[in-house]
Coordinates of C-alpha atoms in Angstrom, one line a residue:
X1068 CA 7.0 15.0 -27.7
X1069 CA 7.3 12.9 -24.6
X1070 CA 6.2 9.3 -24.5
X1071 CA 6.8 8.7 -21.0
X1072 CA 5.0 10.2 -18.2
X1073 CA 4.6 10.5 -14.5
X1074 CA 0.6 10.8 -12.9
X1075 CA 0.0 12.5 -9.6
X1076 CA -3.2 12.3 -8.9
X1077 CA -5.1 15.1 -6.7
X1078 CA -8.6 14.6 -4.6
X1079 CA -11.8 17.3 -5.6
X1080 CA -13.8 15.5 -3.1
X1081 CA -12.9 13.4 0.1
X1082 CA -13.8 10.2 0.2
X1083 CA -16.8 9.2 2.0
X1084 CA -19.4 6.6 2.1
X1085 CA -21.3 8.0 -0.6
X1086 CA -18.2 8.2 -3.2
X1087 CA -15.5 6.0 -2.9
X1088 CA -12.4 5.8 -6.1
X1089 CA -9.2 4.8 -6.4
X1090 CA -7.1 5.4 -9.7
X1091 CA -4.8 1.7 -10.0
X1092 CA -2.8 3.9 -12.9
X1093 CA -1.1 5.9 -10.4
X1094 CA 2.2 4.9 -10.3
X1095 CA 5.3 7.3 -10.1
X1096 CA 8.2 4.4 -10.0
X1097 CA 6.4 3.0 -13.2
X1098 CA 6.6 5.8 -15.8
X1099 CA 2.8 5.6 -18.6
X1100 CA 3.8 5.5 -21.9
X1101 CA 1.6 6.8 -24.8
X1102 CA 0.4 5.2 -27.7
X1103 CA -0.4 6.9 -30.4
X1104 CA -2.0 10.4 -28.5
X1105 CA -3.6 7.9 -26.2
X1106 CA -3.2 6.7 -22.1
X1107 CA -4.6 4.2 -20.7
X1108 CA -6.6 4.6 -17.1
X1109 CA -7.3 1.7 -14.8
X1110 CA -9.3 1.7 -11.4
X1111 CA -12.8 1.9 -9.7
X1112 CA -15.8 4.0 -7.9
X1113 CA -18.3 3.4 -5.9
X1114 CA -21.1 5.7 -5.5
X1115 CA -24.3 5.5 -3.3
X1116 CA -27.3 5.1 -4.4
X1117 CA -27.0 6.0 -7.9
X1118 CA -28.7 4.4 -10.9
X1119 CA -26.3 3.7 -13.8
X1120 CA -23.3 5.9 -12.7
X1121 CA -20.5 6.4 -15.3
X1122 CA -17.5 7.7 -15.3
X1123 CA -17.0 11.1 -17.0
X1124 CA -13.6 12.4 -18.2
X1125 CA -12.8 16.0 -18.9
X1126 CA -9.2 16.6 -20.9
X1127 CA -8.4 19.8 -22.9
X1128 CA -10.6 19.5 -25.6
X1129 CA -13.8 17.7 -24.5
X1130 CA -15.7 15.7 -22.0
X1131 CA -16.3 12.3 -22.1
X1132 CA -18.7 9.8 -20.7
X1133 CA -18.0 6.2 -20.3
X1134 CA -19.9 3.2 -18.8
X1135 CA -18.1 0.9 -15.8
X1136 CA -16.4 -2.0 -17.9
X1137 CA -14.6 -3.8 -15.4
X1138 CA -15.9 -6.2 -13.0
X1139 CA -14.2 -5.8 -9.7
X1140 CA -14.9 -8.7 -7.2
X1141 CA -11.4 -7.6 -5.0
X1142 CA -13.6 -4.1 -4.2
X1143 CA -16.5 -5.1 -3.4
X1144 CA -15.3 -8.0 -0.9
X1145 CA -12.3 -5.7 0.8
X1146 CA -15.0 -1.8 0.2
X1147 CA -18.2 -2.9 0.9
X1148 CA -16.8 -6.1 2.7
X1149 CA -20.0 -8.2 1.1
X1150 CA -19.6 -11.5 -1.0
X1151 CA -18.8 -10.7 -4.5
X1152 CA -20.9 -13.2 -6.6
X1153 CA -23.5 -11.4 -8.4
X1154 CA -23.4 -8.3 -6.5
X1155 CA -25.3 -5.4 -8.4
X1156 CA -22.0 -3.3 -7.9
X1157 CA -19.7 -5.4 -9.2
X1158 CA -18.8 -3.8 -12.4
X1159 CA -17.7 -0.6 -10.5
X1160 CA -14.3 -1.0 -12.4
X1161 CA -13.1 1.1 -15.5
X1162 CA -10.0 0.3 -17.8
X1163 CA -9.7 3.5 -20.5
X1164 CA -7.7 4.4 -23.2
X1165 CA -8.6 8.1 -24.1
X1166 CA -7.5 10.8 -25.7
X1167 CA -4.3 12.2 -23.6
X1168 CA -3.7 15.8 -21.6
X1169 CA -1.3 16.9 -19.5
X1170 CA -4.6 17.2 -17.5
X1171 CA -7.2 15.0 -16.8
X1172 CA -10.3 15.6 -14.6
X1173 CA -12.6 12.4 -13.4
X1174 CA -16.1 12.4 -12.2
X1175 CA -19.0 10.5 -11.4
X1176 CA -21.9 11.3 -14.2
X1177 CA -25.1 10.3 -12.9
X1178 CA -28.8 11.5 -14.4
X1179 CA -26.8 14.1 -16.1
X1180 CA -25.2 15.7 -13.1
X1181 CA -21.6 15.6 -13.0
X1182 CA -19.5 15.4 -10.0
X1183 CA -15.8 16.3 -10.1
X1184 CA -13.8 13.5 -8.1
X1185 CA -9.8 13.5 -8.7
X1186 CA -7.6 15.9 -11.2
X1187 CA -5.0 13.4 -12.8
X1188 CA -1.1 15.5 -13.6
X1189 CA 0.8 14.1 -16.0
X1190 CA 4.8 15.2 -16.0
X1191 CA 7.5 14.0 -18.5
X1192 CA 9.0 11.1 -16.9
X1193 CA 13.0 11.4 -16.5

């Protein structure tokens, strides 16, 4: 099996004011390796008035719900352009390592509603 893989990352919604994301893991000159069945996934959302959004994944086998667990000052000052002390979105940031398929589907869970954001490919690296 591969270790090393490429991401692409493809849009469900477009970003608006009421769901912003970016996915920091993309990187196609930087190959992701695998450890042990498992990638790591790095980035943020924001989401409009929603009370304690998280961050549902959907791979081959099961779906997955995980709370924000990175704080994110750097999104909320250049995003929302507000000061980033304190701010009730700060933790808008995720950093995963989950269970790994060549395809990886990310939403926004919220009062148990889930809305599809971004389909993550991953292709053996050369």
């Amino acid at each position: 099996m591969t270790n090393s893989y490429t991401l692409s990352t493809t849009p469900l919604v477009a970003s608006s004011a009421q769901l912003r994301w970016n996915i920091d893991t993309s990187s196609s000159q930087t190959p992701l390796k695998l450890a042990n069945g498992r990638v790591t996934l790095g980035g943020w959302m924001l989401a409009e008035d929603q009370q304690s959004p998280r961050l549902a994944v959907k791979n081959g086998y099961a779906t997955y719900s995980y709370p924000f667990n990175v704080k994110r000052p750097d999104v909320v000052s250049a995003i929302l352009q507000q000061p980033a002390d304190n701010h009730p979105r700060l933790g808008c940031g995720f950093n995963l390592n989950i269970p790994f398929s060549s395809q990886i589907t990310l939403g926004l869970e919220s009062d148990g509603l889930i809305t599809w954001f971004a389909e993550l490919n991953f292709s053996p690296a050369c």
